[in-house]
Short mmCIF file of C-alpha atoms and ligand atoms in Angstrom, two decimals:
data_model
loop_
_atom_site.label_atom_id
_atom_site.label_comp_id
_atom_site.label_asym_id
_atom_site.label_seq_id
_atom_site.Cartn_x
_atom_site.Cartn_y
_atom_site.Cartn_z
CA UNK A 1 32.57 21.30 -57.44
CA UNK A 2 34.80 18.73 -56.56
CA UNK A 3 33.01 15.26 -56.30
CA UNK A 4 35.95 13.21 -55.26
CA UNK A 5 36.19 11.82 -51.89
CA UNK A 6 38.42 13.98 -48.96
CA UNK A 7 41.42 11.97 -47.77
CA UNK A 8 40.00 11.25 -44.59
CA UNK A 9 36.98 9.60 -47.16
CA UNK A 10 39.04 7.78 -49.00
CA UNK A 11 40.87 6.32 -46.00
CA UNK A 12 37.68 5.25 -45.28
CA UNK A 13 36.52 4.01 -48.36
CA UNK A 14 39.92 1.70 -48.39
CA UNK A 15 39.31 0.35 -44.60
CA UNK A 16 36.06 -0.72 -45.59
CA UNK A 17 36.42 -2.48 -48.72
CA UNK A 18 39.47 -4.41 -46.88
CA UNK A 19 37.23 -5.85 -44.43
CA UNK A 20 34.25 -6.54 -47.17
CA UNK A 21 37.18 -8.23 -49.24
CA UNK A 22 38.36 -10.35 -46.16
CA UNK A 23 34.62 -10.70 -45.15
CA UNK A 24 31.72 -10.48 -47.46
CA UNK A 25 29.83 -13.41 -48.22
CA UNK A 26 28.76 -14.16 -51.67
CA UNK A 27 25.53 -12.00 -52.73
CA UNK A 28 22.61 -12.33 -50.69
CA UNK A 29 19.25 -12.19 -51.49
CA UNK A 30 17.23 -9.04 -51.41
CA UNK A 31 13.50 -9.96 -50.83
CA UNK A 32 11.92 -13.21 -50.78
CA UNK A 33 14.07 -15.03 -48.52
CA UNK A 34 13.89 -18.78 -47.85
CA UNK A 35 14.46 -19.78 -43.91
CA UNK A 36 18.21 -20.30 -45.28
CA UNK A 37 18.76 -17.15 -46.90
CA UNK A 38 17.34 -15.54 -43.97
CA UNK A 39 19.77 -16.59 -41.72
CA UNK A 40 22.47 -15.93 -43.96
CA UNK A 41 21.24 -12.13 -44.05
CA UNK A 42 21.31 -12.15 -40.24
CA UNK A 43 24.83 -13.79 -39.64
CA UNK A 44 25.86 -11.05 -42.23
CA UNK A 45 24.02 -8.28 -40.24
CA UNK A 46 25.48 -9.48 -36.74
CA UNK A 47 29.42 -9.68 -38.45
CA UNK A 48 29.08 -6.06 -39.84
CA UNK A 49 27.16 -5.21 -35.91
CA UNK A 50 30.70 -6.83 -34.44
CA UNK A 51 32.93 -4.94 -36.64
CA UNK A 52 31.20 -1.92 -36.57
CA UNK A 53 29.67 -1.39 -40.01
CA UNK A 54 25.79 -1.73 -39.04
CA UNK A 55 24.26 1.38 -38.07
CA UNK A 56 27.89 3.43 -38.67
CA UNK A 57 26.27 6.76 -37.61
CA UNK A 58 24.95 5.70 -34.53
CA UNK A 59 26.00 6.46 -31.08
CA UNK A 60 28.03 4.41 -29.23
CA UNK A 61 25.30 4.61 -26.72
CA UNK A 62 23.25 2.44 -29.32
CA UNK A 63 26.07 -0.23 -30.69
CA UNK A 64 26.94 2.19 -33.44
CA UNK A 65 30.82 3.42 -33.57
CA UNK A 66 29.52 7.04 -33.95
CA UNK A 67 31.09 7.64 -37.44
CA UNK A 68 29.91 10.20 -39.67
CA UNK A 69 26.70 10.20 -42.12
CA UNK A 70 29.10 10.61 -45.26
CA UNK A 71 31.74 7.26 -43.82
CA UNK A 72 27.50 5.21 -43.89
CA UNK A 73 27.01 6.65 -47.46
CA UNK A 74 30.77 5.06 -48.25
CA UNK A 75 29.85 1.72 -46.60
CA UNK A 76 26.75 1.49 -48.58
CA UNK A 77 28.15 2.31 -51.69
CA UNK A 78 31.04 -0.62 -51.18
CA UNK A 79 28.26 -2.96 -50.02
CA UNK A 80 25.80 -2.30 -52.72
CA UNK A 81 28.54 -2.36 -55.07
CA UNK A 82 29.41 -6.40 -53.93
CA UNK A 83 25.28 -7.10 -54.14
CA UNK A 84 25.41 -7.22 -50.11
CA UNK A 85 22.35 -4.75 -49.38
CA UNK A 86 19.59 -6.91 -48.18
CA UNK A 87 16.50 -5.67 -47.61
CA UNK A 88 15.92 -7.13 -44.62
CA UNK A 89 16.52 -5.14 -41.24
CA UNK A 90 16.51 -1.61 -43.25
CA UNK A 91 12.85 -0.61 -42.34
CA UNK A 92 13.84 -1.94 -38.72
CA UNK A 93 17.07 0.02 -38.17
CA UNK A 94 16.46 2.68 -40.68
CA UNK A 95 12.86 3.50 -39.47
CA UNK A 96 11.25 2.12 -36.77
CA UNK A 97 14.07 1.37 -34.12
CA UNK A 98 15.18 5.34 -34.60
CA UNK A 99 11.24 5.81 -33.58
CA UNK A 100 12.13 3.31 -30.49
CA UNK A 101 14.88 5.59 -29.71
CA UNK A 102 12.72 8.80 -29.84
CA UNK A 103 10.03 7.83 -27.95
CA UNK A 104 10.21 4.74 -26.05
CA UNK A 105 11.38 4.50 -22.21
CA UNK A 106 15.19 3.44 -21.41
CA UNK A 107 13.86 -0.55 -20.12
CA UNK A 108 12.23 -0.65 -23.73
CA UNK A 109 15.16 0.87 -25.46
CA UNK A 110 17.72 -1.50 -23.70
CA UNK A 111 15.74 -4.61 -24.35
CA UNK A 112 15.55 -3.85 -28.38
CA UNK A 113 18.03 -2.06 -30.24
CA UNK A 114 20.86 -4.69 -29.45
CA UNK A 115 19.04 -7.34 -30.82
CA UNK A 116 17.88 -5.50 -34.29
CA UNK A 117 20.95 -4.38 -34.73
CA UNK A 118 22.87 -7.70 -34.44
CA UNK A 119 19.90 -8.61 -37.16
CA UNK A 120 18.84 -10.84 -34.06
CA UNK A 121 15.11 -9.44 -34.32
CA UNK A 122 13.59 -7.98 -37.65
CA UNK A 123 10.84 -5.21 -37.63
CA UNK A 124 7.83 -4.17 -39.77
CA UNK A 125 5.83 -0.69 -40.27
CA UNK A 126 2.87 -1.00 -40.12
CA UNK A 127 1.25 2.05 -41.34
CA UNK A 128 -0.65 1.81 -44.35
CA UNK A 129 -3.97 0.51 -44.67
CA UNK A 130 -6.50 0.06 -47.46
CA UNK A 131 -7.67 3.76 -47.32
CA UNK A 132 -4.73 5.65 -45.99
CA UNK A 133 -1.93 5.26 -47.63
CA UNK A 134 -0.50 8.41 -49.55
CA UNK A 135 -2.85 10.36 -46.75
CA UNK A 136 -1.51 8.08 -43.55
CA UNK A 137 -3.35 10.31 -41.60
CA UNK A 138 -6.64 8.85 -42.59
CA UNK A 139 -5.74 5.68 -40.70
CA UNK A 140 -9.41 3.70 -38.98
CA UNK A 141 -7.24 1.21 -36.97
CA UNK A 142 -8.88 1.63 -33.98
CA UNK A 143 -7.11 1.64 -30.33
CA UNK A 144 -9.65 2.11 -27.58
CA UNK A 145 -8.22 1.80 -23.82
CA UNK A 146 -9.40 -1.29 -21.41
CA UNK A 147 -8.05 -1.48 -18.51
CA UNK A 148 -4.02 -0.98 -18.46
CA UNK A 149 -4.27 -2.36 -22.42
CA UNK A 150 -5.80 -1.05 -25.42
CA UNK A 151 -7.81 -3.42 -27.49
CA UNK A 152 -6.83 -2.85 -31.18
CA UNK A 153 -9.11 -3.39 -34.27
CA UNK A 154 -8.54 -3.07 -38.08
CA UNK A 155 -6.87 -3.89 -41.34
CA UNK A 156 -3.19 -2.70 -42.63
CA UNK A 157 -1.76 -3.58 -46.00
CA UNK A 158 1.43 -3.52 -47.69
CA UNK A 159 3.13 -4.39 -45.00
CA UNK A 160 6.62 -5.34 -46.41
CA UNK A 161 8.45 -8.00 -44.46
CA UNK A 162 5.37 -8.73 -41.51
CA UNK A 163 5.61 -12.40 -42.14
CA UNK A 164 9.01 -12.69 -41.13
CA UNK A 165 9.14 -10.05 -38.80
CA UNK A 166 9.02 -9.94 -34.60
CA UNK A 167 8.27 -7.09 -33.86
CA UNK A 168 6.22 -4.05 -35.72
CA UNK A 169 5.25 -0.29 -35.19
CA UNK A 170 1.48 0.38 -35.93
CA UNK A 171 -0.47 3.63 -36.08
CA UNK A 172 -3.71 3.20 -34.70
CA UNK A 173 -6.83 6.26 -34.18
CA UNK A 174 -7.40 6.91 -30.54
CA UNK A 175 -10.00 9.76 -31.50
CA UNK A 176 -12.52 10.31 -33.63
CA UNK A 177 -13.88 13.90 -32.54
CA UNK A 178 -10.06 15.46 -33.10
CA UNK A 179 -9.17 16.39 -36.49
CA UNK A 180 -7.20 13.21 -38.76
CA UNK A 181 -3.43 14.35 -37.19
CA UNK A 182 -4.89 14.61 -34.07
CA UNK A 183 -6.03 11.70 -32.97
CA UNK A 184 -3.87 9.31 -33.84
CA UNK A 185 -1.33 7.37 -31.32
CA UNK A 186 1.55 4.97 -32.13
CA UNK A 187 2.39 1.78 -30.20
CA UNK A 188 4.92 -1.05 -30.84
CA UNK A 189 3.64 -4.45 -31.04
CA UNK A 190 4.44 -8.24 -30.73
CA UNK A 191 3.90 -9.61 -34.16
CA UNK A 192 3.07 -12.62 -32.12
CA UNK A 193 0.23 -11.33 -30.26
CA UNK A 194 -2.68 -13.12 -30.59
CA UNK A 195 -5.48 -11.56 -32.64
CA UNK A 196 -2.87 -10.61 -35.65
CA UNK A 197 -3.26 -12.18 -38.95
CA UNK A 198 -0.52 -11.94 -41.75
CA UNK A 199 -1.29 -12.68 -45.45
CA UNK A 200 1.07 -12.31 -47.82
CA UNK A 201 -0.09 -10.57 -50.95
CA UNK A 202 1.48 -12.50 -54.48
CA UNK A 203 3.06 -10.13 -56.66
CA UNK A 204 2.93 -10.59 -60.52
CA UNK A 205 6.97 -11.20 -60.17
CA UNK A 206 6.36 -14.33 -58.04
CA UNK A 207 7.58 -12.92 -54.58
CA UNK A 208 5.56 -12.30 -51.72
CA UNK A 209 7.29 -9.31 -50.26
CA UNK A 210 4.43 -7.42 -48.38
CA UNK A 211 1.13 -8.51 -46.71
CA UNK A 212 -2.13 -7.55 -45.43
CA UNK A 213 -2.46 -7.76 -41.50
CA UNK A 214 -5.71 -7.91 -39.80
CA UNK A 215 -5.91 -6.93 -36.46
CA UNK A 216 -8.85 -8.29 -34.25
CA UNK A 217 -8.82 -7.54 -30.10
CA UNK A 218 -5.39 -7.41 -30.33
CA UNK A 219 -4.66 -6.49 -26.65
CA UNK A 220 -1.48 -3.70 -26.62
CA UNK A 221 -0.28 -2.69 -22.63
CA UNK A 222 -0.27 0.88 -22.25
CA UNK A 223 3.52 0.39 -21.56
CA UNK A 224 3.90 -0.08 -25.57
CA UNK A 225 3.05 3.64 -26.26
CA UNK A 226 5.50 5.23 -28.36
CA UNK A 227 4.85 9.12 -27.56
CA UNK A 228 1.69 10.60 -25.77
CA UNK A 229 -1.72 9.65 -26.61
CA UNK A 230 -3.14 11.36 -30.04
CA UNK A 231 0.46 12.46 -30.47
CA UNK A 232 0.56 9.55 -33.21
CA UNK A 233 1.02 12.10 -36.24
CA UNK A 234 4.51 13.79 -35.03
CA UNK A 235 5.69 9.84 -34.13
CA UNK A 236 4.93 8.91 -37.52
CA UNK A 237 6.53 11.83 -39.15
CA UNK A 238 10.04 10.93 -36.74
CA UNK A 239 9.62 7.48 -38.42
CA UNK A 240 9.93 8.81 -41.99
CA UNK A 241 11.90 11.39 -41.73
CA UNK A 242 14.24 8.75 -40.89
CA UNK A 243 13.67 7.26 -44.04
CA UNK A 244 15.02 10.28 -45.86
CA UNK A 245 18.50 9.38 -44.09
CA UNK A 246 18.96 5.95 -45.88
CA UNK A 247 20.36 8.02 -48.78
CA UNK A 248 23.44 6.97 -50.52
CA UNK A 249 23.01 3.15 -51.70
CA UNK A 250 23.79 3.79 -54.87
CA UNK A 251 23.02 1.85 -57.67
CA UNK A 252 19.81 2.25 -58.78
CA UNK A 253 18.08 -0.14 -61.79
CA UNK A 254 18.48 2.58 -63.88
CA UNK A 255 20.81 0.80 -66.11
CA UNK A 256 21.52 1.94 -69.82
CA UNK A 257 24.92 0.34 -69.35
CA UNK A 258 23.30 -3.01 -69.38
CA UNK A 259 20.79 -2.09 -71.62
CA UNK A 260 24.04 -1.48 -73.94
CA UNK A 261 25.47 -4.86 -73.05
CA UNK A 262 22.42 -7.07 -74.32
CA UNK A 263 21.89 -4.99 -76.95
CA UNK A 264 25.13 -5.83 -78.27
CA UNK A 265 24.08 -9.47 -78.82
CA UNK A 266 20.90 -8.54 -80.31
CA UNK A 267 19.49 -8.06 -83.93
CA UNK A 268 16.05 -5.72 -84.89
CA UNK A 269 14.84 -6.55 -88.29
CA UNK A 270 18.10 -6.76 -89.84
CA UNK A 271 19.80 -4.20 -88.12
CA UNK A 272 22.20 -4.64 -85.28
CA UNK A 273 20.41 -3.26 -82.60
CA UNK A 274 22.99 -0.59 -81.30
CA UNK A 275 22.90 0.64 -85.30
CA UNK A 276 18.81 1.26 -84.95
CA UNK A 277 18.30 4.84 -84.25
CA UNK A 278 15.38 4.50 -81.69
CA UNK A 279 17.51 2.70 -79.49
CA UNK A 280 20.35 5.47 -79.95
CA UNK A 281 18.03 8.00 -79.05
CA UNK A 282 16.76 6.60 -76.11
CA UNK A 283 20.10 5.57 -74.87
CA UNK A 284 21.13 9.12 -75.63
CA UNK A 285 17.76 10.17 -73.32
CA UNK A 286 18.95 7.49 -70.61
CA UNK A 287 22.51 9.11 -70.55
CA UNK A 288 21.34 12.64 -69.99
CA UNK A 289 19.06 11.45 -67.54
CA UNK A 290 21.48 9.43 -65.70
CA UNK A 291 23.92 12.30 -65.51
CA UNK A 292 21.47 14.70 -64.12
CA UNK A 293 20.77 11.99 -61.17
CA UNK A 294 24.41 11.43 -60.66
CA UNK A 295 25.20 15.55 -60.35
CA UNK A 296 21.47 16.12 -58.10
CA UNK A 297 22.69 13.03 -56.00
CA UNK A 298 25.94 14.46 -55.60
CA UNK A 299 24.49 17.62 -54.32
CA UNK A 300 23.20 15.67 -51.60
CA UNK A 301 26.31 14.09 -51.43
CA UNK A 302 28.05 17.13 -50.63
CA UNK A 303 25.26 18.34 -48.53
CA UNK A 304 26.00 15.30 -45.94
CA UNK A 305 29.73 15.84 -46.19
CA UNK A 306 29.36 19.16 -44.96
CA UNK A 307 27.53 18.04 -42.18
CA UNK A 308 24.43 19.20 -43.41
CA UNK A 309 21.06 17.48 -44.34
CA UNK A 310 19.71 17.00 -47.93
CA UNK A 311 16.33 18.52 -48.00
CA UNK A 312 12.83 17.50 -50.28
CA UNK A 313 15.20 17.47 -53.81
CA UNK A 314 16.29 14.01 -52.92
CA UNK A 315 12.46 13.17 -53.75
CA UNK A 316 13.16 14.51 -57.64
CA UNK A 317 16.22 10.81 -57.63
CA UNK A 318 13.61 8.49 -57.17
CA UNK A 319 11.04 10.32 -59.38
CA UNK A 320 13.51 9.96 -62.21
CA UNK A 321 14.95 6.80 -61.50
CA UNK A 322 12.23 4.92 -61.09
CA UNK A 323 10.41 5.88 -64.45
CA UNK A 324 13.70 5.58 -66.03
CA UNK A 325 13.89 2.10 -64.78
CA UNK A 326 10.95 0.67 -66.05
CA UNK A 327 11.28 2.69 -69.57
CA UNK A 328 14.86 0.75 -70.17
CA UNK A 329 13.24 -2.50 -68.82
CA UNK A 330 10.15 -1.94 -71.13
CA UNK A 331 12.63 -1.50 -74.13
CA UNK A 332 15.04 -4.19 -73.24
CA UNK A 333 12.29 -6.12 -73.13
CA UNK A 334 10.55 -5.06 -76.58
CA UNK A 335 14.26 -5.50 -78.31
CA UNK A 336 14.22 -9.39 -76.87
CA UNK A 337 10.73 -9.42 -79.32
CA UNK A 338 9.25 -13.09 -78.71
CA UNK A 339 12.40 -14.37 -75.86
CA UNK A 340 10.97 -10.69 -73.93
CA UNK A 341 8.21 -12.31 -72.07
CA UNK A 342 10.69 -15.36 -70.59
CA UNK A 343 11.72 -14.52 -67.32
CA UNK A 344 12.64 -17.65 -65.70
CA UNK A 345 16.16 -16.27 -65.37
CA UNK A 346 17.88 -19.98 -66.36
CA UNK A 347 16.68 -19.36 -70.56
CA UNK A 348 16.36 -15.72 -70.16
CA UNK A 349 19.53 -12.91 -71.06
CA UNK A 350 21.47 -11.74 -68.26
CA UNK A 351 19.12 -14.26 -66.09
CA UNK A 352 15.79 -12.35 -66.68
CA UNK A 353 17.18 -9.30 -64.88
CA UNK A 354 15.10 -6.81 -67.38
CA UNK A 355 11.98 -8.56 -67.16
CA UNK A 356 12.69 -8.81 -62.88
CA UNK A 357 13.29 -4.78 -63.49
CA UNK A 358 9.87 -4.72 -65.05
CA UNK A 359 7.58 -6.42 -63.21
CA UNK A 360 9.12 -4.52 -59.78
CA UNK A 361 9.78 -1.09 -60.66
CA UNK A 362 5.91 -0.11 -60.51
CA UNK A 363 5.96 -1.08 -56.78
CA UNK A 364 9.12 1.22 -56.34
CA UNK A 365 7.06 4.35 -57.65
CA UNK A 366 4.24 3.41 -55.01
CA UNK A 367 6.32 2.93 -51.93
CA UNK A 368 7.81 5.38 -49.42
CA UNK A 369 5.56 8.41 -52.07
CA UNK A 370 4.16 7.54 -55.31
CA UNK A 371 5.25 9.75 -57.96
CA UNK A 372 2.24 11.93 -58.19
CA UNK A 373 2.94 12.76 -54.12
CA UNK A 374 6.61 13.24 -54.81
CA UNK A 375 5.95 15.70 -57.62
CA UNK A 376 3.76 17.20 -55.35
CA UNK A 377 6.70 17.41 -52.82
CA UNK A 378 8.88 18.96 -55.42
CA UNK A 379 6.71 21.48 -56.44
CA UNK A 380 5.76 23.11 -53.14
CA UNK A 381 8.42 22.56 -51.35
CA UNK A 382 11.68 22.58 -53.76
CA UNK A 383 9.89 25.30 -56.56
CA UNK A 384 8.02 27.30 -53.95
CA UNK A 385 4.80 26.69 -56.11
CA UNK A 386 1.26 27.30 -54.07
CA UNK A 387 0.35 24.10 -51.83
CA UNK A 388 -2.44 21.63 -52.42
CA UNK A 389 -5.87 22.78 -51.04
CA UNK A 390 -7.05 20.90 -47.71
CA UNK A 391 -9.93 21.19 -46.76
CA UNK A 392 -10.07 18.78 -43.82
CA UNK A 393 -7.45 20.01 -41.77
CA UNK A 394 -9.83 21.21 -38.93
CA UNK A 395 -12.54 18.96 -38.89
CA UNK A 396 -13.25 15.92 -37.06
CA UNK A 397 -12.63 12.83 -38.25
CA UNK A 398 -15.72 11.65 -37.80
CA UNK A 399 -17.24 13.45 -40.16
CA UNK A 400 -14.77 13.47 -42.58
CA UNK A 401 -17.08 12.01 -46.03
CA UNK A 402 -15.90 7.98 -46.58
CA UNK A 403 -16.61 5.65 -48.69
CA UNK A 404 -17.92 3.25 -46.20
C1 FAD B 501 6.73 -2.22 -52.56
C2 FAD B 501 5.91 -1.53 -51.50
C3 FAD B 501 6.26 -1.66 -50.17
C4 FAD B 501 5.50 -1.01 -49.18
N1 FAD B 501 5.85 -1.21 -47.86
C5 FAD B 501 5.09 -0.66 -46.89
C6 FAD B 501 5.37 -0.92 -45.51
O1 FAD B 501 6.30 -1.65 -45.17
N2 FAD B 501 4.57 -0.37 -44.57
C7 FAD B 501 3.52 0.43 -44.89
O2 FAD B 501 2.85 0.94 -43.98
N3 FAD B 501 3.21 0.70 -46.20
C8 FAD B 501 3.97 0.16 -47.19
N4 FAD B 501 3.67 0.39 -48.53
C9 FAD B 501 2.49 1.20 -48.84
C10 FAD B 501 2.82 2.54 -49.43
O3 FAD B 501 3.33 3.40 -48.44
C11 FAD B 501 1.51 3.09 -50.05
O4 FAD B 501 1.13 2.18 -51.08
C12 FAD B 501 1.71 4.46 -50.62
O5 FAD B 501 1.85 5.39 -49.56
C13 FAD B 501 0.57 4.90 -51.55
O6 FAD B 501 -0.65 4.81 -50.91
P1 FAD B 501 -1.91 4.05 -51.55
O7 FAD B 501 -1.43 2.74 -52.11
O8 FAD B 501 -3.00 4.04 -50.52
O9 FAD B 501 -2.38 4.93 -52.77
P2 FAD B 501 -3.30 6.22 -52.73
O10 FAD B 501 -2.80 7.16 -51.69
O11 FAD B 501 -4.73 5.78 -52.63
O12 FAD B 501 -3.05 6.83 -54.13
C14 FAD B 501 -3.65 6.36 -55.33
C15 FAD B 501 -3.20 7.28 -56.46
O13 FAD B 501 -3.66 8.63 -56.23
C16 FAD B 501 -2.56 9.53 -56.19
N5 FAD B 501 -2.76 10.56 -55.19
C17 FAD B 501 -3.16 10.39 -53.89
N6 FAD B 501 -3.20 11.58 -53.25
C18 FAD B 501 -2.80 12.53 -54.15
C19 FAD B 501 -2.62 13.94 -54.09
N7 FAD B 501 -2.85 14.61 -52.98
N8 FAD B 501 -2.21 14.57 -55.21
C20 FAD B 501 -1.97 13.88 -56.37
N9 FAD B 501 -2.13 12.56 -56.49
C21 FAD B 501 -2.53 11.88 -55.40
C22 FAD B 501 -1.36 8.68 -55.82
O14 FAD B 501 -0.16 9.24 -56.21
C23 FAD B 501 -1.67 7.37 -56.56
O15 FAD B 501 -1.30 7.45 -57.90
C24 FAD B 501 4.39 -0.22 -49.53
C25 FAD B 501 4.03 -0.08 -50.89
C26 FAD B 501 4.76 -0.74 -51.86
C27 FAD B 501 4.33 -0.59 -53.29
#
């Protein structure tokens, strides 16, 4: 298999990384953003909208140039590559505005992809809530019609970006007496609307990336219906099937390499630690690993540049890479002995970027599938192994057994 780019990829490739040369700013921030960084992520976002590298595989019809899913791949590699990937507008663009697109009508269409493309107008997902997260389908949000509006009630959580977002897609049940995918019914929503509550949630790395959000009476016109009423389940699944197409960033904290690096500097006991042979076998372990990623993410690779679309294996890259992740972090941090538990990144090696690893790789095996759900994935639907049992599929939700 050959894993180098075509020439029309590498033409590409070149284009690109002459305008990030001329263009790029220096890195920006990926979560936690102050009012400043902010707007430096969205001046970024609107130059790459003008030029043509947000959103590359979108139509025209949209603000994208209509280029290929392989030429995105290539501009996210460059990007990452320069530390320019913000986190930012990617649940926006990559998730819910492709849900806007599906199921919303032309006057809503017009009035919002512009602006979150141009990084004008950033949007949240708000799916999971205290009890439904893994199983989204056991959402209690409730959405009960009045009038032209329906009044909206309930709690979501981990919400990642609400409290600097405009504009969110929310899940809400419509009916108790169907069965849980049945009654179900997706709207967007004003994050201003009064009756919504945002609290940010601290995390033990400092940040505040996500956030509960209470609903109470939030009123919700008709008119901001995404897809027909109890239809909820197939919206959602549009949403994150989307997600599955924000493949190719690259990267990856996976990192023996650096591992390597500080070890370098470092003693254990009176050994240079490079010379100690537990390190050497788990660096050996890390290579292997980090191989097998790189030759299952080029399959993927090569799936896109054929036009085609990576199926459930891509769940088995962040199964590995996230464990992998927090193992080198966990040992990078044990070789640093008494100096491992600094992370204020001005005393700390290589600014505290192993302990930063540590304390938020646990979140990336929880989000978008934890790794028990993933395996799950990867065992039905990649080894062909029996499914999971459900028993609830057919009854109501109602009477469904919960905890309270
Ligand atoms: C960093 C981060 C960002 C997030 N951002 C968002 C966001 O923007 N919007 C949003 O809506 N949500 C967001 N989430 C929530 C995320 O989608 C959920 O946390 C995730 O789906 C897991 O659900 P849960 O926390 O309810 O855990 P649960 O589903 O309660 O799972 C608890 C444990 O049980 C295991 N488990 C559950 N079911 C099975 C099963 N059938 N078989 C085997 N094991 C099982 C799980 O793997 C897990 O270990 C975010 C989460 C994180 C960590």
């Amino acid at each position: 298999m050959d894993f180098s780019d075509t020439s029309e990829e590498a033409a590409y490739r070149a284009q690109v990384c002459a305008w990030l040369d001329a263009n790029a700013p220096d890195r920006l921030p990926r979560t936690a953003p102050t009012s400043e960084q902010l707007r430096a992520a969205k001046d970024w976002q609107a130059k790459k909208a003008a030029a043509g590298y947000a959103q590359i595989s979108w139509a025209k019809e949209w603000g994208g140039p209509g280029g290929t899913t392989m030429q995105n791949v290539i501009y996210n590699q460059e990007e990452g590559r320069r530390g320019l990937a913000t986190g930012f507008f990617g649940i926006g663009l990559g998730m819910c505005i492709p849900t806007v697109i599906a199921f919303a009508d032309e006057v809503t269409k017009k009035r919002f992809v512009g602006p979150a493309l141009r990084g004008e107008e950033i949007w949240c997902q708000l799916f999971s809530e205290p009890a439904a997260g893994s199983d989204l389908a056991a959402v209690r949000t409730s959405a009960v019609p009045d009038g032209d509006d329906w009044v909206v009630n309930g709690q979501k959580i981990w919400t990642s970006g609400a409290h600097y977002s405009d504009y969110g897609i929310v899940v809400t049940r419509t009916n108790r007496d169907a069965p849980k995918h049945k009654g179900l019914t997706m709207f967007w929503v004003d994050m201003t609307s009064p009756g919504i509550e945002v609290r940010p949630i601290n995390q033990m790395s400092g940040e505040s990336g996500f956030n509960e959000v209470f609903f109470t009476d939030v009123r919700i016109p008709d008119g901001q219906r995404l897809g027909a009423v109890d239809n909820g389940w197939k919206v959602s699944l549009v949403t994150l099937m989307n997600e599955r197409l924000s493949i190719g960033g690259g990267g990856g904290g996976a990192d023996y390499a650096r591992f390597m690096e500080l070890a370098r500097g470092q003693t254990v006991g009176d050994e240079p630690a490079l010379a100690h042979s537990a390190f050497r076998e788990k660096i050996a372990d890390w290579y292997v690993r980090t191989e097998g990623m790189k030759h299952t993410r080029m399959r993927s690779l090569t799936a896109l540049s054929r036009g085609e679309t990576p199926g459930p294996e891509s769940s088995i890259g962040k199964v590995v890479a996230a464990l992998q992740a927090l193992n080198v972090a966990e040992c990078a941090i044990d070789m640093l002995d008494a100096y491992g538990i600094i992370d204020d990144p001005e005393i700390s090696p290589m600014r505290g970027a192993f302990q930063s690893l540590f304390l938020g790789m646990p979140g990336l095996r929880i989000a978008g599938g934890t790794d028990e759900i993933l395996r799950n994935i990867i065992a039905e639907r990649v080894l062909g192994l029996p499914g999971e049992i459900r028993v609830d599929k057919d009854v109501a939700f109602k009477d469904l057994p919960a905890g309270r």
